[in-house]
Amino acid sequence: METGSVTTPFGRRSMTLGMLASQVMAGEIKPDRSVDKWKLFRALCEAKPLLGIGDRALAVLNALLSFYPKNELAQGNGLIVFPSNIQLSLRTHGMAEQTVRRHLAALVEAGLLVRKDSPNGKRYVRRDRAGEVDEAFGFSLAPLLARAEEIEQLAAEVMAERLHVQRLRERITLCRRDIAKLIEAAVEEEIPGDWQDLYREFRDLIESLPRSPTTAQLELLLDELTGLRTDILNRLESRVKSAKQRGNADYIERHIQNSNPESKSELEPSFETKQGAIAEPDNDRGAVTAEKGRGKATHPFHQMEEEQSRRPGGRNDGGGLKSFPLGLVLQACPEILAYGPDGAIRNWRDLMAAAVIVRSMLGVSPSAYEEAANVMGPENAATVMACILERGGHINSAGGYLRGLTRRSEKGEFAIGPMLMALLRANAPAGRKVG
């Protein structure tokens, strides 16, 4: 049985006040106190960020608990386990003994274990004539029993924080959807206002969020998006009330005509091909067909495309195709990043260099790629190669697919926009999209 006395570590290991505090706490356990060891271990796994321990330290603790013969941790059952480092290595699936020792020290430092070292530092048990444990030297699990309520409370806090973050992300996603669609509705209804500036403000807010945001950053973003959505709603509601007061039948008629309940747009409208053709997706591996003879839609996305076309990397290239912003291309086609110089793509030159590497890797002939660049423009050809790489598992012959798109581009029957939008939607959960 345990003596309950304070022990100091063997060898060069020094005694600390933290070790003393753990031993004092273990000595204050009520005699009838018990807890299910595996239930407590699950709580430890939840609370690990607040306890300062990692996955591998938990693996070592799991191995130690497996040497405890009972499911219930209790004083009456004894709380000392004494496996050798070799045995612990086997039960941690071959973890190196040096690594086992390091994580044992981390568990002691975190106040989850107490060392009870023998005179020679070895771990062993002394039994009486009846075979019962008289005294054992090894690691005491008493701190786990003493801190069981604290550990369960910490686990509850971690789970509550995780649920809070999940709800924040859900609300942010709803705000994003509302803002995008309200702006789209305002432009389609031809309601006067600085909708393009509002959309840019909206995108700036979304893009300012880090890849792994803190809870405070998510809360701040939600507040800002909620304020922006309220502003947009107030403008639209004011317009609706004004129209009702005037009894403007023309406004109501235009509203009925412009409504499109079958629109599939989430954040972007259909993108144009040349001469006012509207590109729509079909089922041919993400290719597009053109519906000509329709007028140009007025939309903040189109306005920004036109403005982008006057900037480098955002112009109309060969074949009448429009180059899209580099950031949009990389968001839709993240796999191309690995082929850029030093594993990054910073400008259009880097993207075109990466496209040449991908062309060779996918077996696209130099002549096919050169023809695509002549017809579509170099930026668009590189963008198409990035899209082909992203959808490589669905395309049997990358070279034949590229030649087919080149021929359609010559006829004005191909637009890159819908292809990029489809990839954006497909990659949304793994990208920077919140929620």
XYZ file of C-alpha atoms in Angstrom:
435
model
C 0.000 0.000 0.000
C 1.062 3.639 -0.408
C 2.806 5.372 2.468
C 1.451 8.819 1.495
C 4.761 10.457 2.398
C 6.409 13.110 0.228
C 9.166 11.694 -1.970
C 11.946 13.398 -3.887
C 13.157 12.330 -7.348
C 16.097 9.999 -7.878
C 19.444 11.084 -9.324
C 20.054 14.503 -10.795
C 16.399 15.422 -11.117
C 15.671 18.302 -8.776
C 12.668 18.769 -6.515
C 10.328 21.640 -7.375
C 7.488 23.366 -5.581
C 5.167 22.153 -8.329
C 6.065 18.528 -7.548
C 5.534 19.192 -3.850
C 2.139 20.778 -4.547
C 1.075 17.753 -6.625
C 2.053 15.382 -3.820
C 0.261 17.459 -1.185
C -2.884 17.549 -3.356
C -2.674 13.777 -3.857
C -2.451 13.306 -0.101
C -5.750 15.153 0.393
C -7.876 12.763 -1.693
C -10.991 11.602 0.132
C -10.914 7.856 0.878
C -14.196 7.164 -0.966
C -13.213 9.188 -4.018
C -13.147 7.261 -7.337
C -13.433 8.009 -11.051
C -13.607 6.017 -14.278
C -10.092 6.205 -15.732
C -11.143 6.141 -19.395
C -13.866 8.739 -18.925
C -11.262 10.931 -17.241
C -8.808 10.284 -20.073
C -11.395 11.443 -22.653
C -11.822 14.642 -20.642
C -8.041 15.064 -20.661
C -8.000 14.770 -24.437
C -10.558 17.596 -24.649
C -8.777 19.777 -22.091
C -5.243 19.310 -23.461
C -4.929 22.884 -24.850
C -5.554 24.308 -21.373
C -3.323 21.752 -19.618
C -0.328 22.359 -21.861
C 0.149 18.770 -23.023
C 0.330 17.310 -26.512
C -0.940 14.243 -28.315
C 2.176 12.162 -27.701
C 2.175 12.905 -23.974
C -1.430 11.716 -23.922
C -0.373 8.537 -25.740
C 2.143 7.851 -22.952
C -0.501 8.558 -20.297
C -2.895 6.204 -22.084
C -0.224 3.491 -21.889
C 0.272 4.122 -18.157
C -3.469 3.863 -17.529
C -3.545 0.550 -19.398
C -1.176 -0.853 -16.727
C -3.597 0.126 -13.974
C -5.564 -3.081 -13.295
C -8.961 -1.537 -12.433
C -11.312 0.679 -14.433
C -11.942 2.867 -11.388
C -9.123 5.027 -10.040
C -9.411 4.832 -6.258
C -7.160 4.978 -3.203
C -8.258 1.536 -2.134
C -6.990 0.015 -5.377
C -3.576 1.615 -5.091
C -2.539 4.345 -7.525
C 1.045 3.388 -8.434
C 1.920 1.889 -11.844
C 5.434 0.647 -12.490
C 5.977 -0.410 -16.127
C 9.467 -0.166 -17.590
C 10.248 2.228 -20.428
C 10.511 -0.789 -22.747
C 6.949 -1.851 -21.865
C 5.714 1.721 -22.335
C 7.442 1.889 -25.712
C 5.602 -1.255 -26.829
C 2.209 0.079 -25.707
C 2.811 3.411 -27.436
C 3.291 1.557 -30.745
C 7.075 1.699 -30.811
C 7.714 5.211 -29.477
C 11.435 5.663 -28.803
C 12.410 5.254 -25.126
C 14.044 8.688 -25.100
C 10.776 10.174 -26.350
C 8.832 8.226 -23.714
C 11.064 9.678 -20.983
C 10.595 13.204 -22.336
C 6.805 12.936 -22.312
C 6.781 11.336 -18.854
C 8.666 14.405 -17.625
C 6.099 16.641 -19.351
C 3.227 14.841 -17.594
C 4.976 15.273 -14.236
C 5.595 18.946 -14.953
C 1.931 19.420 -15.905
C 0.925 18.013 -12.496
C -0.786 14.910 -13.879
C 1.672 12.364 -12.478
C 3.879 12.099 -9.410
C 7.132 10.170 -9.386
C 7.642 7.754 -6.530
C 11.239 6.752 -7.095
C 12.871 3.773 -5.421
C 16.289 4.044 -3.731
C 17.998 2.984 -6.976
C 15.584 4.755 -9.338
C 14.087 1.514 -10.703
C 10.363 0.828 -10.940
C 9.200 -2.266 -9.135
C 6.707 -3.630 -6.590
C 7.235 -5.398 -3.267
C 4.533 -7.897 -2.308
C 3.664 -9.564 0.974
C 3.322 -13.309 1.536
C -0.279 -13.259 0.384
C 0.760 -11.724 -2.933
C -0.769 -8.325 -2.177
C 1.127 -5.150 -3.039
C 3.061 -3.996 0.002
C 4.909 -1.098 -1.614
C 5.360 0.031 -5.226
C 7.778 2.413 -6.897
C 6.928 4.057 -10.193
C 4.387 6.701 -11.177
C 1.454 7.684 -8.985
C -1.851 8.425 -10.746
C -3.110 10.184 -7.613
C -2.959 13.697 -9.215
C -5.435 12.531 -11.865
C -7.875 11.437 -9.170
C -7.303 14.617 -7.144
C -7.818 16.894 -10.188
C -10.675 14.942 -11.808
C -13.290 17.675 -11.240
C -10.907 20.385 -12.474
C -10.073 18.380 -15.618
C -13.753 17.786 -16.395
C -14.459 21.503 -15.945
C -11.613 22.443 -18.307
C -12.918 19.946 -20.877
C -16.383 21.515 -20.650
C -14.856 24.973 -21.245
C -12.978 23.757 -24.328
C -16.119 22.142 -25.769
C -18.156 25.293 -25.074
C -15.529 27.417 -26.824
C -15.548 25.064 -29.816
C -19.347 25.304 -30.032
C -19.149 29.100 -29.776
C -16.654 29.248 -32.655
C -18.832 26.927 -34.737
C -21.841 29.183 -34.234
C -19.773 32.268 -35.055
C -18.706 30.688 -38.339
C -22.307 29.755 -39.175
C -23.506 33.322 -38.544
C -20.622 34.749 -40.592
C -21.530 32.451 -43.480
C -25.159 33.614 -43.354
C -24.062 37.276 -43.266
C -21.789 36.732 -46.270
C -24.575 35.143 -48.250
C -27.057 37.867 -47.323
C -24.702 40.720 -48.229
C -23.692 39.228 -51.594
C -27.259 38.493 -52.667
C -28.656 41.807 -51.427
C -26.041 43.720 -53.430
C -26.812 41.570 -56.474
C -30.539 42.264 -56.062
C -29.901 46.002 -55.723
C -27.916 46.112 -58.959
C -30.412 43.977 -60.879
C -33.199 46.317 -59.722
C -31.096 49.297 -60.843
C -31.374 50.903 -57.426
C -29.069 53.940 -57.226
C -26.198 53.585 -54.795
C -22.480 52.953 -54.430
C -22.949 49.164 -54.629
C -19.516 48.556 -56.149
C -17.829 50.291 -53.188
C -19.968 48.331 -50.749
C -18.994 45.091 -52.438
C -15.311 46.026 -52.243
C -15.716 46.827 -48.548
C -17.358 43.424 -48.109
C -14.496 41.608 -49.872
C -11.866 43.557 -47.885
C -13.477 42.399 -44.645
C -13.486 38.751 -45.732
C -9.939 38.770 -47.086
C -8.541 40.435 -43.941
C -9.371 37.337 -41.904
C -6.311 35.102 -41.214
C -6.310 31.469 -42.284
C -6.593 30.365 -38.617
C -8.508 33.169 -36.911
C -8.942 33.563 -33.160
C -12.348 33.746 -31.525
C -11.918 37.490 -31.010
C -11.158 37.990 -34.722
C -14.262 36.015 -35.711
C -16.400 38.054 -33.318
C -15.023 41.308 -34.743
C -15.661 40.164 -38.319
C -19.223 39.150 -37.451
C -19.881 42.567 -35.913
C -18.549 44.357 -39.002
C -20.479 42.142 -41.426
C -23.659 42.552 -39.387
C -23.244 46.330 -39.532
C -22.688 46.236 -43.291
C -25.723 44.010 -43.820
C -27.854 46.369 -41.704
C -26.692 49.330 -43.774
C -27.600 47.576 -47.035
C -30.983 46.474 -45.674
C -31.791 50.000 -44.530
C -31.054 51.345 -48.012
C -33.189 48.719 -49.703
C -36.055 49.043 -47.216
C -36.034 52.798 -47.685
C -36.292 52.259 -51.434
C -39.180 49.800 -51.017
C -41.095 52.170 -48.735
C -40.515 55.036 -51.134
C -41.845 52.966 -54.032
C -44.946 51.997 -52.078
C -45.650 55.592 -51.183
C -45.407 56.669 -54.802
C -47.497 53.690 -55.933
C -45.075 53.285 -58.796
C -46.520 50.535 -60.959
C -43.573 50.684 -63.341
C -41.240 49.848 -60.495
C -43.321 46.843 -59.477
C -43.514 45.631 -63.088
C -39.783 45.902 -63.538
C -39.309 44.025 -60.284
C -41.406 41.114 -61.616
C -39.595 41.061 -64.954
C -36.099 41.216 -63.448
C -36.698 38.567 -60.793
C -34.962 35.294 -61.624
C -35.935 32.613 -59.115
C -33.894 29.987 -60.941
C -30.597 31.873 -60.615
C -27.787 29.594 -59.498
C -25.451 32.452 -58.577
C -24.051 32.493 -55.068
C -21.518 35.280 -55.139
C -20.882 35.843 -58.844
C -23.133 36.228 -61.922
C -22.609 34.626 -65.322
C -19.462 35.890 -67.017
C -19.480 37.253 -70.536
C -17.862 35.951 -73.637
C -17.258 38.408 -76.429
C -19.944 40.384 -78.242
C -22.463 40.203 -75.391
C -22.658 36.387 -75.219
C -23.457 34.941 -71.823
C -21.536 31.781 -70.831
C -23.442 29.049 -69.077
C -22.070 25.768 -67.673
C -22.853 22.459 -69.309
C -21.983 18.874 -68.469
C -18.885 18.521 -70.679
C -16.123 18.442 -68.018
C -16.754 22.016 -66.932
C -16.835 23.369 -70.474
C -19.305 26.097 -71.421
C -21.743 26.936 -74.179
C -22.667 30.451 -75.224
C -26.089 31.970 -75.409
C -25.778 34.936 -77.708
C -27.994 37.873 -78.461
C -28.527 38.903 -74.812
C -27.569 42.299 -73.490
C -24.767 42.907 -71.035
C -25.863 42.543 -67.394
C -25.207 45.440 -65.062
C -23.623 44.011 -61.918
C -20.840 45.053 -59.520
C -18.854 41.989 -60.557
C -19.022 43.036 -64.216
C -18.087 46.594 -63.311
C -15.063 45.366 -61.397
C -14.097 43.083 -64.294
C -14.220 46.058 -66.653
C -12.094 48.084 -64.284
C -9.727 45.131 -63.862
C -9.437 44.865 -67.651
C -7.681 48.230 -67.631
C -5.056 46.944 -65.178
C -2.127 44.522 -65.739
C -3.368 40.933 -65.540
C -6.983 41.999 -65.922
C -7.394 42.786 -69.617
C -9.030 41.248 -72.680
C -6.474 38.998 -74.347
C -6.499 37.034 -77.566
C -9.785 35.476 -78.626
C -11.805 38.070 -76.707
C -11.376 36.171 -73.412
C -11.162 38.198 -70.222
C -8.301 37.610 -67.749
C -9.467 37.401 -64.165
C -7.619 38.684 -61.072
C -4.670 36.497 -60.113
C -5.975 36.149 -56.557
C -9.262 34.722 -57.848
C -7.414 32.227 -60.053
C -5.232 31.013 -57.163
C -8.227 30.739 -54.836
C -10.033 28.571 -57.377
C -6.919 26.541 -58.315
C -4.724 26.178 -55.190
C -2.879 23.098 -56.502
C -0.897 25.228 -58.989
C 0.832 26.995 -56.057
C 3.150 24.037 -55.488
C 4.636 24.444 -58.975
C 5.506 28.130 -58.682
C 9.076 29.385 -58.032
C 10.028 28.418 -54.459
C 6.535 26.921 -54.031
C 4.747 30.283 -54.329
C 3.044 32.356 -57.032
C 3.360 36.103 -56.568
C 2.524 37.453 -60.016
C 1.379 36.430 -63.502
C 4.930 35.605 -64.576
C 5.160 33.025 -61.777
C 1.807 31.526 -62.817
C 2.899 31.216 -66.462
C 6.168 29.564 -65.364
C 4.201 27.111 -63.208
C 1.837 26.402 -66.121
C 4.777 25.357 -68.308
C 5.843 22.818 -65.642
C 2.279 21.530 -65.285
C 1.930 21.294 -69.081
C 4.923 18.968 -69.240
C 3.749 16.957 -66.223
C 0.266 16.396 -67.694
C 1.641 15.406 -71.110
C 0.371 18.470 -72.998
C 2.489 19.042 -76.098
C 4.335 22.365 -76.504
C 2.452 23.026 -79.749
C -0.959 22.607 -78.051
C -0.009 24.988 -75.275
C 1.520 27.508 -77.688
C -1.664 27.472 -79.784
C -3.775 28.040 -76.653
C -1.568 30.969 -75.620
C -1.875 32.532 -79.100
C -5.671 32.194 -79.151
C -6.550 32.881 -75.513
C -3.612 35.008 -74.440
C -0.723 33.857 -72.192
C -2.460 34.675 -68.895
C -5.640 32.866 -69.882
C -3.722 29.840 -71.180
C -1.916 29.617 -67.832
C -5.251 29.970 -66.025
C -6.776 27.148 -68.085
C -3.771 24.915 -67.292
C -4.298 25.631 -63.580
C -7.974 24.626 -63.951
C -7.030 21.429 -65.811
C -4.565 20.549 -63.024
C -7.288 21.123 -60.417
C -9.681 18.792 -62.272
C -6.999 16.340 -63.422
C -8.781 13.328 -61.989
C -11.789 13.986 -64.253
C -9.913 14.606 -67.522
C -8.562 11.671 -69.527
C -6.397 13.628 -71.972
C -5.231 17.041 -70.827
C -3.768 17.823 -74.255
C -6.952 16.939 -76.134
C -9.057 18.833 -73.619
C -6.883 21.964 -74.028
C -7.085 21.776 -77.836
C -10.864 21.468 -77.615
C -11.077 24.584 -75.448
C -8.773 26.427 -77.838
C -11.045 25.636 -80.809
C -14.115 26.768 -78.878
C -12.323 29.946 -77.845
C -11.615 30.738 -81.519
C -15.360 30.512 -82.196
C -16.271 32.646 -79.186
C -17.948 29.681 -77.484
C -15.763 29.469 -74.370
C -15.449 31.634 -71.243
C -13.147 31.018 -68.289
C -15.435 32.591 -65.690
C -17.872 29.695 -65.143
C -14.974 27.234 -64.916
C -13.348 29.323 -62.177
C -16.636 29.765 -60.331
C -17.303 26.011 -60.343
C -13.842 25.370 -58.885
C -14.338 28.117 -56.284
C -17.525 26.458 -55.106
C -15.886 23.025 -55.091
C -12.877 24.264 -53.073
C -14.848 26.505 -50.705
C -14.697 24.251 -47.557
C -10.930 23.866 -47.835
C -10.185 27.402 -48.726
C -10.422 30.653 -46.889
C -14.172 30.683 -46.784
C -15.416 31.116 -43.231
C -17.915 28.615 -41.905
